[in-house]
Amino acid sequence: MNASSASETRAATVKLLIDGQFVESRTHQWRDVVNPATQEVLARVPFATPEEVNAAVASAKEAFKTWRKAAIGVRARIFLKYQQLIREHMGELAALLTAEQGKTLPDAEGDVFRGLEVVEHAANIGTLQLGEWANNVASGVDTYSLLQPLGVCAGITPFNFPAMIPLWMFPMAIATGNTFVLKPSEQDPMVTMRLCELALEAGIPPGVLNVVHGGAEVVNALCDHADIQAISFVGSTRVGTHVYHRASLAGKRVQCMMGAKNHAIVMPDAHKEQSLNALAGAAFGAAGQRCMAVSVAVLVGRAREWLPELVAKAKQLKVSAGVEKGADLGPLISRAAHERVLGLIGRGVQEGAKLALDGRKPTVPGYPDGNFVGPTILADVKPGMSVYQEEIFGPVLCVMQTDDLDEAIALINANPNGNGVAIFTQSGAAARKFQEDIDVGQVGINVPIPVPVPLFSFTGSRASKLGDLGPYGKQVVLFYTQTKTVTARWFDDNATAQSMNTTIRL
């Protein structure tokens, strides 16, 4: 965990954000932020001390006293300004993201843009946070509800979307009147911190947004802290399950979006060219490091004959550093991720899968030290195999076969995860049956990665999600607010006095 003395002398340090100031951590624990294509040390990130975590939460708690009463227009204008700043700095943000995470520049821009959509949604907070009113529920009595902020909220974000996921979290929490403590991934925090700089420039007041860095100790400190009211998490199932149970026991409101094993059914009547192109992009784009990546293709009936053409399309994809023109997929985030993916491919072959396309040793000119794995296709995969049971999180597509749609649906519903699923077909009847019978949160019909726009909410299910409410859309307004119901009666000065025992007759 500790950085080498050489990296300490040449790499910049990532700062904490506490009470509106970017400050140097006093910690003795640091981690290198490494370019996954070159192994160059880009920066050093601190693992915040308990005192620093407490200071960030205390700052948020104090800021909440005034921010909770900020006018709707004030909050909306900040996020209108913020979305403008993100657009103006899109190229800079994408380049920074590519350097530390490895995505191609187009993928990096997409990462930022999908977060930007939620920022735009936050600017509409005036209509999203409306309560309800009922006039004359009894004679002269009205009842109405208010959606009021909770207090200090926290977010824990993963490495694979270091722009989008933070932008899913703190804009909506802050727009609804809360204050926020963010813990980005320690593997690629630089683009997140630049987004926070822009957020302050847009007008977010001191203490309303705070950032601490670290690993398990910081995560646990946020889960346990008595002054934090709600926690949002996106990441692995192992960590998410821990966060959910620990924070729930501490009395917090929690949402955890976790692991996945996303299937795509290809029916024999599907448009072949479009379907195969969609599969290749969804399976191998972003080096497969998406919680919504298609990791299993289920070829139904005669569609199983399309495997050679799918392999041919995958072979055409260019593996290179994200900054290189024409790159389709870049490196994996770390050496550890690289070794894990290679190990799972090997286990898949040992357990009987057929290696239809081997991407374990791609040639990437100019980048001999990169964490590269090329597109890999494992055919004849069976449900009991490791490559099917585990989330690989790399550019590996498992191919399975069924005789009909019913068998494909049963296969998918038997998988414990329920993040995303897709079907490729030209039959309306098949599509409708699929959307009715499939037990998965996000369904795509001829759409391989069905992540909803912010008007709707991200809706993973089963082992892919813990908590009732999603991370954006209408659901997240409910997550970050509490409902207060008021029943009111006003008396005219000339009204006849009533007995103290008079009751309201409904």
Short mmCIF file of C-alpha atoms in Angstrom, two decimals:
data_model
loop_
_atom_site.label_atom_id
_atom_site.label_comp_id
_atom_site.label_asym_id
_atom_site.label_seq_id
_atom_site.Cartn_x
_atom_site.Cartn_y
_atom_site.Cartn_z
CA MET A 1 0.00 0.00 0.00
CA ASN A 2 2.80 2.41 0.84
CA ALA A 3 4.27 4.11 -2.20
CA SER A 4 7.92 3.71 -2.98
CA SER A 5 10.29 6.55 -2.05
CA ALA A 6 10.93 7.17 -5.76
CA SER A 7 7.23 7.72 -6.52
CA GLU A 8 6.93 9.90 -3.40
CA THR A 9 9.46 12.34 -4.82
CA ARG A 10 7.98 12.73 -8.28
CA ALA A 11 4.21 12.16 -8.08
CA ALA A 12 1.66 14.74 -7.04
CA THR A 13 -0.62 13.97 -4.13
CA VAL A 14 -4.38 13.69 -4.36
CA LYS A 15 -6.01 16.00 -1.82
CA LEU A 16 -8.92 15.62 0.54
CA LEU A 17 -11.85 18.03 0.27
CA ILE A 18 -13.01 19.23 3.68
CA ASP A 19 -15.10 22.33 4.37
CA GLY A 20 -14.57 23.76 0.91
CA GLN A 21 -10.77 23.41 0.97
CA PHE A 22 -8.52 20.91 -0.82
CA VAL A 23 -6.13 19.83 1.92
CA GLU A 24 -3.12 17.55 2.25
CA SER A 25 -3.76 14.42 4.28
CA ARG A 26 -1.70 13.76 7.40
CA THR A 27 -1.85 10.02 6.85
CA HIS A 28 1.10 7.67 6.65
CA GLN A 29 -0.71 5.33 4.27
CA TRP A 30 -0.58 6.07 0.55
CA ARG A 31 -1.32 4.25 -2.69
CA ASP A 32 0.03 4.94 -6.16
CA VAL A 33 -2.41 5.88 -8.91
CA VAL A 34 -1.00 4.00 -11.91
CA ASN A 35 -1.58 4.38 -15.65
CA PRO A 36 -2.73 0.84 -16.56
CA ALA A 37 -1.29 1.08 -20.08
CA THR A 38 2.22 2.14 -19.07
CA GLN A 39 2.56 1.53 -15.29
CA GLU A 40 3.55 5.19 -14.89
CA VAL A 41 2.77 6.53 -11.42
CA LEU A 42 0.42 9.48 -11.97
CA ALA A 43 -0.23 10.51 -8.38
CA ARG A 44 -0.34 9.29 -4.79
CA VAL A 45 -3.68 8.94 -3.02
CA PRO A 46 -3.93 9.07 0.79
CA PHE A 47 -5.86 6.73 3.03
CA ALA A 48 -7.56 9.26 5.27
CA THR A 49 -7.12 9.10 9.03
CA PRO A 50 -10.12 8.64 11.36
CA GLU A 51 -9.72 12.28 12.38
CA GLU A 52 -9.95 13.39 8.75
CA VAL A 53 -13.10 11.33 8.15
CA ASN A 54 -14.64 12.84 11.28
CA ALA A 55 -13.68 16.33 10.12
CA ALA A 56 -15.34 15.78 6.73
CA VAL A 57 -18.55 14.54 8.35
CA ALA A 58 -18.52 17.38 10.89
CA SER A 59 -18.14 19.90 8.09
CA ALA A 60 -21.09 18.35 6.25
CA LYS A 61 -23.19 18.32 9.40
CA GLU A 62 -22.55 22.01 10.06
CA ALA A 63 -23.20 22.98 6.43
CA PHE A 64 -26.52 21.12 6.49
CA LYS A 65 -27.95 23.64 8.96
CA THR A 66 -28.05 26.32 6.28
CA TRP A 67 -27.99 24.31 3.03
CA ARG A 68 -31.21 22.46 3.89
CA LYS A 69 -33.01 25.82 3.74
CA ALA A 70 -31.44 26.98 0.46
CA ALA A 71 -34.07 28.08 -2.03
CA ILE A 72 -35.00 25.73 -4.86
CA GLY A 73 -33.80 28.29 -7.39
CA VAL A 74 -30.41 28.56 -5.70
CA ARG A 75 -29.89 24.80 -5.85
CA ALA A 76 -31.13 24.54 -9.43
CA ARG A 77 -28.87 27.34 -10.70
CA ILE A 78 -25.79 25.71 -9.20
CA PHE A 79 -26.42 22.56 -11.20
CA LEU A 80 -27.24 24.51 -14.34
CA LYS A 81 -23.82 26.12 -13.98
CA TYR A 82 -22.21 22.79 -13.13
CA GLN A 83 -23.47 21.05 -16.27
CA GLN A 84 -22.11 23.95 -18.32
CA LEU A 85 -18.67 23.60 -16.72
CA ILE A 86 -18.61 19.84 -17.32
CA ARG A 87 -19.40 20.38 -20.99
CA GLU A 88 -16.67 23.00 -21.29
CA HIS A 89 -14.10 20.66 -19.73
CA MET A 90 -15.25 17.42 -21.40
CA GLY A 91 -11.97 16.87 -23.28
CA GLU A 92 -9.85 17.47 -20.19
CA LEU A 93 -11.99 15.17 -18.05
CA ALA A 94 -11.94 12.38 -20.64
CA ALA A 95 -8.16 12.58 -21.04
CA LEU A 96 -7.65 12.43 -17.27
CA LEU A 97 -10.02 9.48 -16.99
CA THR A 98 -8.26 7.61 -19.79
CA ALA A 99 -4.85 8.11 -18.21
CA GLU A 100 -5.79 6.69 -14.81
CA GLN A 101 -8.50 4.16 -15.74
CA GLY A 102 -7.48 2.99 -19.22
CA LYS A 103 -10.70 3.54 -21.18
CA THR A 104 -10.55 4.70 -24.76
CA LEU A 105 -11.23 8.40 -25.18
CA PRO A 106 -14.72 7.83 -26.66
CA ASP A 107 -15.57 5.51 -23.74
CA ALA A 108 -14.20 8.09 -21.30
CA GLU A 109 -16.34 10.82 -22.83
CA GLY A 110 -19.33 8.50 -22.55
CA ASP A 111 -18.50 7.93 -18.87
CA VAL A 112 -18.58 11.68 -18.22
CA PHE A 113 -21.65 12.25 -20.39
CA ARG A 114 -23.83 9.67 -18.64
CA GLY A 115 -23.02 11.38 -15.35
CA LEU A 116 -23.72 14.76 -16.91
CA GLU A 117 -27.26 13.59 -17.70
CA VAL A 118 -27.91 13.17 -13.97
CA VAL A 119 -26.49 16.65 -13.28
CA GLU A 120 -28.98 18.01 -15.81
CA HIS A 121 -31.72 16.11 -14.01
CA ALA A 122 -30.63 17.61 -10.69
CA ALA A 123 -31.13 21.10 -12.15
CA ASN A 124 -34.82 20.19 -12.42
CA ILE A 125 -35.11 19.66 -8.69
CA GLY A 126 -37.98 22.15 -8.39
CA THR A 127 -40.41 19.74 -10.05
CA LEU A 128 -38.84 16.54 -8.72
CA GLN A 129 -39.15 17.41 -5.03
CA LEU A 130 -42.79 18.46 -5.02
CA GLY A 131 -44.96 17.22 -2.20
CA GLU A 132 -48.73 16.58 -2.30
CA TRP A 133 -51.73 18.60 -1.14
CA ALA A 134 -55.27 17.61 -0.29
CA ASN A 135 -57.70 20.47 0.26
CA ASN A 136 -60.54 20.17 2.80
CA VAL A 137 -59.89 16.67 4.06
CA ALA A 138 -62.33 17.84 6.72
CA SER A 139 -64.15 21.12 7.17
CA GLY A 140 -61.47 23.80 6.96
CA VAL A 141 -58.68 21.23 7.27
CA ASP A 142 -55.93 20.64 4.70
CA THR A 143 -53.29 17.90 4.61
CA TYR A 144 -50.06 18.18 2.69
CA SER A 145 -46.71 16.42 2.49
CA LEU A 146 -43.18 17.79 2.26
CA LEU A 147 -40.12 15.96 0.91
CA GLN A 148 -37.37 17.16 3.23
CA PRO A 149 -33.64 16.30 3.16
CA LEU A 150 -32.19 13.68 5.48
CA GLY A 151 -28.92 15.35 6.53
CA VAL A 152 -25.38 14.12 5.88
CA CYS A 153 -25.24 11.42 3.17
CA ALA A 154 -22.27 9.44 1.88
CA GLY A 155 -21.27 7.70 -1.34
CA ILE A 156 -18.76 4.95 -2.09
CA THR A 157 -17.88 4.59 -5.77
CA PRO A 158 -16.03 1.98 -7.91
CA PHE A 159 -13.06 2.24 -10.25
CA ASN A 160 -14.84 1.38 -13.49
CA PHE A 161 -16.87 4.59 -13.85
CA PRO A 162 -14.93 7.24 -11.90
CA ALA A 163 -16.94 10.10 -13.44
CA MET A 164 -20.42 8.68 -13.98
CA ILE A 165 -21.00 7.01 -10.63
CA PRO A 166 -19.96 9.98 -8.44
CA LEU A 167 -22.21 12.12 -10.64
CA TRP A 168 -25.04 9.66 -10.00
CA MET A 169 -24.64 10.33 -6.29
CA PHE A 170 -23.68 13.75 -4.97
CA PRO A 171 -25.63 15.99 -7.41
CA MET A 172 -29.02 14.46 -6.54
CA ALA A 173 -28.21 14.27 -2.82
CA ILE A 174 -27.11 17.91 -2.73
CA ALA A 175 -29.89 19.15 -5.01
CA THR A 176 -32.48 17.70 -2.62
CA GLY A 177 -30.95 19.69 0.26
CA ASN A 178 -28.52 17.20 1.82
CA THR A 179 -24.79 17.49 2.33
CA PHE A 180 -22.42 14.80 1.13
CA VAL A 181 -19.21 12.91 1.92
CA LEU A 182 -17.79 11.06 -1.09
CA LYS A 183 -15.24 8.24 -1.05
CA PRO A 184 -14.04 7.63 -4.61
CA SER A 185 -12.14 4.54 -5.72
CA GLU A 186 -8.56 4.73 -4.54
CA GLN A 187 -7.47 3.28 -7.91
CA ASP A 188 -8.52 6.26 -10.06
CA PRO A 189 -9.62 9.28 -7.99
CA MET A 190 -8.15 12.06 -10.16
CA VAL A 191 -11.05 12.68 -12.53
CA THR A 192 -13.44 12.54 -9.56
CA MET A 193 -11.46 15.25 -7.80
CA ARG A 194 -11.47 17.42 -10.92
CA LEU A 195 -15.26 17.08 -11.04
CA CYS A 196 -15.38 18.19 -7.41
CA GLU A 197 -13.26 21.23 -8.25
CA LEU A 198 -15.75 22.15 -10.95
CA ALA A 199 -18.63 21.60 -8.51
CA LEU A 200 -17.17 24.16 -6.12
CA GLU A 201 -16.61 26.53 -9.03
CA ALA A 202 -20.29 26.12 -9.91
CA GLY A 203 -21.22 27.42 -6.47
CA ILE A 204 -21.60 24.48 -4.09
CA PRO A 205 -20.94 26.06 -0.67
CA PRO A 206 -18.14 24.96 1.71
CA GLY A 207 -18.97 21.78 3.59
CA VAL A 208 -21.83 20.75 1.34
CA LEU A 209 -19.51 18.43 -0.65
CA ASN A 210 -16.57 16.70 1.04
CA VAL A 211 -14.19 13.98 -0.18
CA VAL A 212 -12.14 11.43 1.74
CA HIS A 213 -10.01 8.65 0.27
CA GLY A 214 -9.13 5.21 1.54
CA GLY A 215 -9.91 1.53 1.73
CA ALA A 216 -11.85 -0.74 4.06
CA GLU A 217 -11.19 1.32 7.19
CA VAL A 218 -12.65 4.47 5.67
CA VAL A 219 -15.63 2.54 4.27
CA ASN A 220 -16.34 1.11 7.72
CA ALA A 221 -15.97 4.52 9.34
CA LEU A 222 -18.62 5.95 7.00
CA CYS A 223 -20.94 2.99 7.63
CA ASP A 224 -20.60 3.40 11.40
CA HIS A 225 -20.65 7.18 11.74
CA ALA A 226 -23.61 8.32 13.80
CA ASP A 227 -24.02 11.59 11.87
CA ILE A 228 -24.40 9.97 8.43
CA GLN A 229 -28.02 9.29 7.55
CA ALA A 230 -27.79 7.48 4.20
CA ILE A 231 -25.16 5.65 2.15
CA SER A 232 -25.12 4.90 -1.56
CA PHE A 233 -22.74 2.23 -2.86
CA VAL A 234 -21.81 0.91 -6.29
CA GLY A 235 -19.24 -1.88 -6.65
CA SER A 236 -18.59 -5.55 -6.04
CA THR A 237 -21.11 -7.89 -4.44
CA ARG A 238 -18.70 -8.80 -1.65
CA VAL A 239 -18.11 -5.22 -0.55
CA GLY A 240 -21.67 -4.13 -1.25
CA THR A 241 -23.14 -6.85 0.93
CA HIS A 242 -20.79 -5.81 3.74
CA VAL A 243 -21.72 -2.14 3.37
CA TYR A 244 -25.43 -2.88 3.28
CA HIS A 245 -25.50 -4.97 6.43
CA ARG A 246 -23.06 -2.82 8.41
CA ALA A 247 -24.73 0.47 7.54
CA SER A 248 -28.23 -0.98 8.04
CA LEU A 249 -27.28 -2.17 11.51
CA ALA A 250 -26.12 1.37 12.22
CA GLY A 251 -29.62 2.60 11.36
CA LYS A 252 -28.84 4.18 8.00
CA ARG A 253 -30.80 4.23 4.78
CA VAL A 254 -28.74 2.20 2.27
CA GLN A 255 -28.74 1.42 -1.45
CA CYS A 256 -26.15 -0.94 -2.95
CA MET A 257 -25.81 -1.66 -6.66
CA MET A 258 -23.56 -4.68 -7.00
CA GLY A 259 -22.32 -7.49 -9.23
CA ALA A 260 -23.85 -8.87 -12.37
CA LYS A 261 -23.90 -11.65 -14.92
CA ASN A 262 -25.72 -10.06 -17.82
CA HIS A 263 -27.15 -12.27 -20.56
CA ALA A 264 -28.13 -11.47 -24.12
CA ILE A 265 -30.50 -13.86 -25.88
CA VAL A 266 -30.10 -14.03 -29.65
CA MET A 267 -33.14 -15.46 -31.39
CA PRO A 268 -32.79 -17.03 -34.85
CA ASP A 269 -35.04 -14.34 -36.35
CA ALA A 270 -32.84 -11.49 -35.08
CA HIS A 271 -31.16 -9.08 -37.49
CA LYS A 272 -27.82 -10.87 -37.73
CA GLU A 273 -25.46 -7.99 -38.51
CA GLN A 274 -26.90 -5.58 -35.97
CA SER A 275 -27.11 -8.24 -33.27
CA LEU A 276 -23.53 -9.42 -33.68
CA ASN A 277 -22.21 -5.86 -33.74
CA ALA A 278 -24.17 -5.08 -30.57
CA LEU A 279 -22.82 -8.19 -28.84
CA ALA A 280 -19.23 -7.36 -29.70
CA GLY A 281 -19.55 -3.80 -28.44
CA ALA A 282 -21.40 -4.70 -25.27
CA ALA A 283 -19.11 -7.60 -24.36
CA PHE A 284 -15.72 -6.05 -25.09
CA GLY A 285 -16.19 -2.29 -24.87
CA ALA A 286 -14.47 -0.67 -21.85
CA ALA A 287 -12.47 -3.93 -21.67
CA GLY A 288 -15.57 -5.59 -20.21
CA GLN A 289 -15.25 -3.55 -17.01
CA ARG A 290 -18.91 -2.57 -16.85
CA CYS A 291 -21.49 -3.82 -14.41
CA MET A 292 -23.86 -3.77 -17.38
CA ALA A 293 -21.54 -5.48 -19.88
CA VAL A 294 -22.95 -8.46 -21.72
CA SER A 295 -20.92 -11.35 -20.37
CA VAL A 296 -23.10 -14.25 -21.59
CA ALA A 297 -24.56 -14.70 -25.07
CA VAL A 298 -27.36 -17.27 -25.27
CA LEU A 299 -27.72 -18.43 -28.88
CA VAL A 300 -31.15 -19.93 -29.47
CA GLY A 301 -31.83 -22.58 -32.13
CA ARG A 302 -30.23 -21.78 -35.47
CA ALA A 303 -28.58 -18.66 -34.05
CA ARG A 304 -25.89 -20.96 -32.63
CA GLU A 305 -24.57 -21.16 -36.20
CA TRP A 306 -23.56 -17.48 -35.93
CA LEU A 307 -20.67 -18.14 -33.54
CA PRO A 308 -17.93 -18.06 -36.24
CA GLU A 309 -19.17 -14.67 -37.43
CA LEU A 310 -19.21 -13.35 -33.86
CA VAL A 311 -15.61 -14.51 -33.45
CA ALA A 312 -14.65 -12.80 -36.70
CA LYS A 313 -16.12 -9.49 -35.51
CA ALA A 314 -14.34 -9.73 -32.17
CA LYS A 315 -11.01 -10.34 -33.94
CA GLN A 316 -11.39 -7.01 -35.73
CA LEU A 317 -11.41 -5.01 -32.50
CA LYS A 318 -8.23 -3.07 -31.78
CA VAL A 319 -6.58 -3.46 -28.39
CA SER A 320 -4.39 -0.51 -27.42
CA ALA A 321 -3.88 2.30 -24.94
CA GLY A 322 -6.97 4.42 -24.61
CA VAL A 323 -5.26 7.47 -26.05
CA GLU A 324 -4.46 5.70 -29.33
CA LYS A 325 -6.66 6.55 -32.28
CA GLY A 326 -8.96 3.74 -33.31
CA ALA A 327 -8.59 1.77 -30.07
CA ASP A 328 -11.69 -0.27 -29.28
CA LEU A 329 -10.66 -1.43 -25.84
CA GLY A 330 -7.85 -0.46 -23.50
CA PRO A 331 -6.12 -2.16 -20.57
CA LEU A 332 -7.61 -3.56 -17.40
CA ILE A 333 -7.35 -1.32 -14.36
CA SER A 334 -4.53 -3.13 -12.53
CA ARG A 335 -2.04 -5.98 -12.56
CA ALA A 336 -4.25 -7.82 -10.07
CA ALA A 337 -7.30 -7.51 -12.34
CA HIS A 338 -5.20 -8.69 -15.29
CA GLU A 339 -4.03 -11.80 -13.45
CA ARG A 340 -7.53 -12.57 -12.18
CA VAL A 341 -9.07 -12.43 -15.68
CA LEU A 342 -6.30 -14.62 -17.13
CA GLY A 343 -6.82 -17.10 -14.31
CA LEU A 344 -10.55 -17.34 -14.94
CA ILE A 345 -10.03 -17.90 -18.67
CA GLY A 346 -7.66 -20.75 -17.84
CA ARG A 347 -10.12 -22.27 -15.38
CA GLY A 348 -12.88 -22.07 -17.97
CA VAL A 349 -10.81 -24.11 -20.41
CA GLN A 350 -9.90 -26.64 -17.70
CA GLU A 351 -13.58 -27.06 -16.84
CA GLY A 352 -14.53 -27.86 -20.43
CA ALA A 353 -15.28 -24.57 -22.18
CA LYS A 354 -14.06 -24.24 -25.76
CA LEU A 355 -11.68 -21.33 -26.39
CA ALA A 356 -13.21 -19.96 -29.58
CA LEU A 357 -11.08 -16.81 -29.37
CA ASP A 358 -8.02 -16.45 -27.12
CA GLY A 359 -7.17 -12.88 -26.14
CA ARG A 360 -4.68 -13.63 -23.39
CA LYS A 361 -1.54 -12.45 -25.19
CA PRO A 362 -2.43 -9.51 -27.41
CA THR A 363 0.32 -7.65 -29.19
CA VAL A 364 0.11 -3.94 -28.36
CA PRO A 365 2.98 -2.04 -30.03
CA GLY A 366 4.50 0.64 -27.84
CA TYR A 367 2.90 -0.59 -24.62
CA PRO A 368 4.76 -3.72 -23.47
CA ASP A 369 3.84 -3.20 -19.80
CA GLY A 370 0.10 -2.63 -20.17
CA ASN A 371 -2.57 -4.72 -18.47
CA PHE A 372 -4.03 -5.83 -21.78
CA VAL A 373 -6.39 -8.71 -22.49
CA GLY A 374 -7.92 -8.97 -25.93
CA PRO A 375 -11.46 -10.06 -26.77
CA THR A 376 -11.93 -13.63 -25.59
CA ILE A 377 -14.83 -15.96 -26.40
CA LEU A 378 -15.53 -19.15 -24.46
CA ALA A 379 -18.05 -21.44 -26.17
CA ASP A 380 -19.98 -24.43 -24.79
CA VAL A 381 -20.13 -22.84 -21.34
CA LYS A 382 -22.28 -24.65 -18.78
CA PRO A 383 -24.00 -23.19 -15.67
CA GLY A 384 -21.67 -24.91 -13.17
CA MET A 385 -18.45 -23.51 -14.63
CA SER A 386 -16.42 -20.87 -12.79
CA VAL A 387 -16.60 -18.49 -15.76
CA TYR A 388 -20.38 -18.57 -15.50
CA GLN A 389 -20.65 -18.43 -11.73
CA GLU A 390 -18.24 -15.54 -11.23
CA GLU A 391 -18.29 -12.00 -12.58
CA ILE A 392 -15.15 -11.93 -14.74
CA PHE A 393 -15.06 -8.14 -15.25
CA GLY A 394 -12.89 -8.37 -18.32
CA PRO A 395 -13.29 -8.70 -22.11
CA VAL A 396 -14.55 -12.28 -21.93
CA LEU A 397 -17.82 -13.45 -23.47
CA CYS A 398 -19.31 -16.81 -22.47
CA VAL A 399 -21.46 -18.41 -25.16
CA MET A 400 -24.28 -20.79 -24.24
CA GLN A 401 -26.94 -22.50 -26.35
CA THR A 402 -30.62 -23.32 -25.86
CA ASP A 403 -33.26 -24.86 -28.08
CA ASP A 404 -35.95 -22.25 -27.49
CA LEU A 405 -36.86 -19.01 -25.70
CA ASP A 406 -38.46 -20.72 -22.70
CA GLU A 407 -35.25 -22.59 -21.98
CA ALA A 408 -33.22 -19.37 -22.31
CA ILE A 409 -35.50 -17.51 -19.90
CA ALA A 410 -35.31 -20.34 -17.37
CA LEU A 411 -31.50 -20.31 -17.61
CA ILE A 412 -31.31 -16.59 -16.90
CA ASN A 413 -33.86 -16.62 -14.08
CA ALA A 414 -31.85 -19.37 -12.36
CA ASN A 415 -28.79 -17.09 -12.18
CA PRO A 416 -28.59 -15.30 -8.81
CA ASN A 417 -27.84 -11.89 -10.38
CA GLY A 418 -30.39 -9.62 -11.98
CA ASN A 419 -28.71 -6.45 -13.20
CA GLY A 420 -29.33 -6.33 -16.94
CA VAL A 421 -30.51 -8.56 -19.78
CA ALA A 422 -31.26 -8.22 -23.48
CA ILE A 423 -33.01 -10.04 -26.28
CA PHE A 424 -32.39 -9.70 -30.00
CA THR A 425 -35.41 -10.59 -32.07
CA GLN A 426 -37.75 -9.23 -34.71
CA SER A 427 -40.76 -10.90 -33.11
CA GLY A 428 -42.98 -8.63 -31.00
CA ALA A 429 -44.57 -11.66 -29.37
CA ALA A 430 -41.19 -13.07 -28.32
CA ALA A 431 -40.07 -9.68 -26.99
CA ARG A 432 -43.24 -9.22 -24.97
CA LYS A 433 -43.05 -12.72 -23.50
CA PHE A 434 -39.43 -12.05 -22.59
CA GLN A 435 -40.09 -8.75 -20.82
CA GLU A 436 -42.98 -10.28 -18.89
CA ASP A 437 -41.29 -13.50 -17.77
CA ILE A 438 -37.68 -12.41 -17.17
CA ASP A 439 -36.72 -11.65 -13.55
CA VAL A 440 -34.08 -8.97 -14.15
CA GLY A 441 -34.10 -5.28 -13.31
CA GLN A 442 -33.14 -3.72 -16.64
CA VAL A 443 -34.39 -5.25 -19.88
CA GLY A 444 -33.17 -4.42 -23.37
CA ILE A 445 -35.06 -5.29 -26.54
CA ASN A 446 -32.55 -5.07 -29.37
CA VAL A 447 -30.56 -2.83 -26.98
CA PRO A 448 -27.51 -4.59 -25.51
CA ILE A 449 -26.82 -2.32 -22.51
CA PRO A 450 -30.23 -1.08 -21.29
CA VAL A 451 -29.06 1.54 -18.77
CA PRO A 452 -32.03 3.90 -18.37
CA VAL A 453 -31.82 7.66 -18.79
CA PRO A 454 -32.25 9.71 -15.58
CA LEU A 455 -35.99 10.20 -16.12
CA PHE A 456 -36.20 6.58 -14.97
CA SER A 457 -34.18 4.80 -12.31
CA PHE A 458 -31.47 2.15 -12.43
CA THR A 459 -33.34 -0.95 -11.28
CA GLY A 460 -31.12 -3.96 -10.73
CA SER A 461 -32.71 -6.85 -8.87
CA ARG A 462 -32.00 -9.99 -6.83
CA ALA A 463 -28.29 -10.36 -5.88
CA SER A 464 -27.35 -7.33 -7.99
CA LYS A 465 -29.11 -4.87 -5.69
CA LEU A 466 -29.74 -4.37 -1.99
CA GLY A 467 -32.15 -1.66 -0.91
CA ASP A 468 -35.52 -0.69 -2.30
CA LEU A 469 -34.70 2.51 -4.19
CA GLY A 470 -32.45 3.12 -7.21
CA PRO A 471 -29.55 5.56 -7.57
CA TYR A 472 -31.14 8.17 -9.82
CA GLY A 473 -34.49 9.18 -11.33
CA LYS A 474 -37.63 9.61 -9.20
CA GLN A 475 -36.57 6.83 -6.85
CA VAL A 476 -33.44 8.63 -5.70
CA VAL A 477 -35.44 11.71 -4.71
CA LEU A 478 -37.34 9.44 -2.32
CA PHE A 479 -34.06 7.89 -1.14
CA TYR A 480 -32.51 11.25 -0.23
CA THR A 481 -35.64 12.73 1.39
CA GLN A 482 -38.05 11.95 4.18
CA THR A 483 -41.74 12.66 3.97
CA LYS A 484 -43.29 14.99 6.51
CA THR A 485 -47.10 15.10 6.51
CA VAL A 486 -48.83 18.21 7.88
CA THR A 487 -52.50 18.50 8.78
CA ALA A 488 -53.49 22.17 9.27
CA ARG A 489 -56.52 24.19 10.27
CA TRP A 490 -56.69 27.99 10.46
CA PHE A 491 -59.39 29.79 12.44
CA ASP A 492 -61.08 33.03 11.52
CA ASP A 493 -60.98 35.54 14.39
CA ASN A 494 -64.77 35.75 14.24
CA ALA A 495 -65.34 32.00 14.18
CA THR A 496 -67.49 30.50 16.90
CA ALA A 497 -65.38 28.82 19.55
CA GLN A 498 -65.65 25.05 19.63
CA SER A 499 -65.63 22.77 22.61
CA MET A 500 -62.23 21.34 23.42
CA ASN A 501 -63.75 17.89 22.93
CA THR A 502 -64.97 18.61 19.38
CA THR A 503 -63.40 16.18 16.92
CA ILE A 504 -62.69 16.58 13.25
CA ARG A 505 -65.34 14.66 11.33
CA LEU A 506 -63.97 13.16 8.15
#
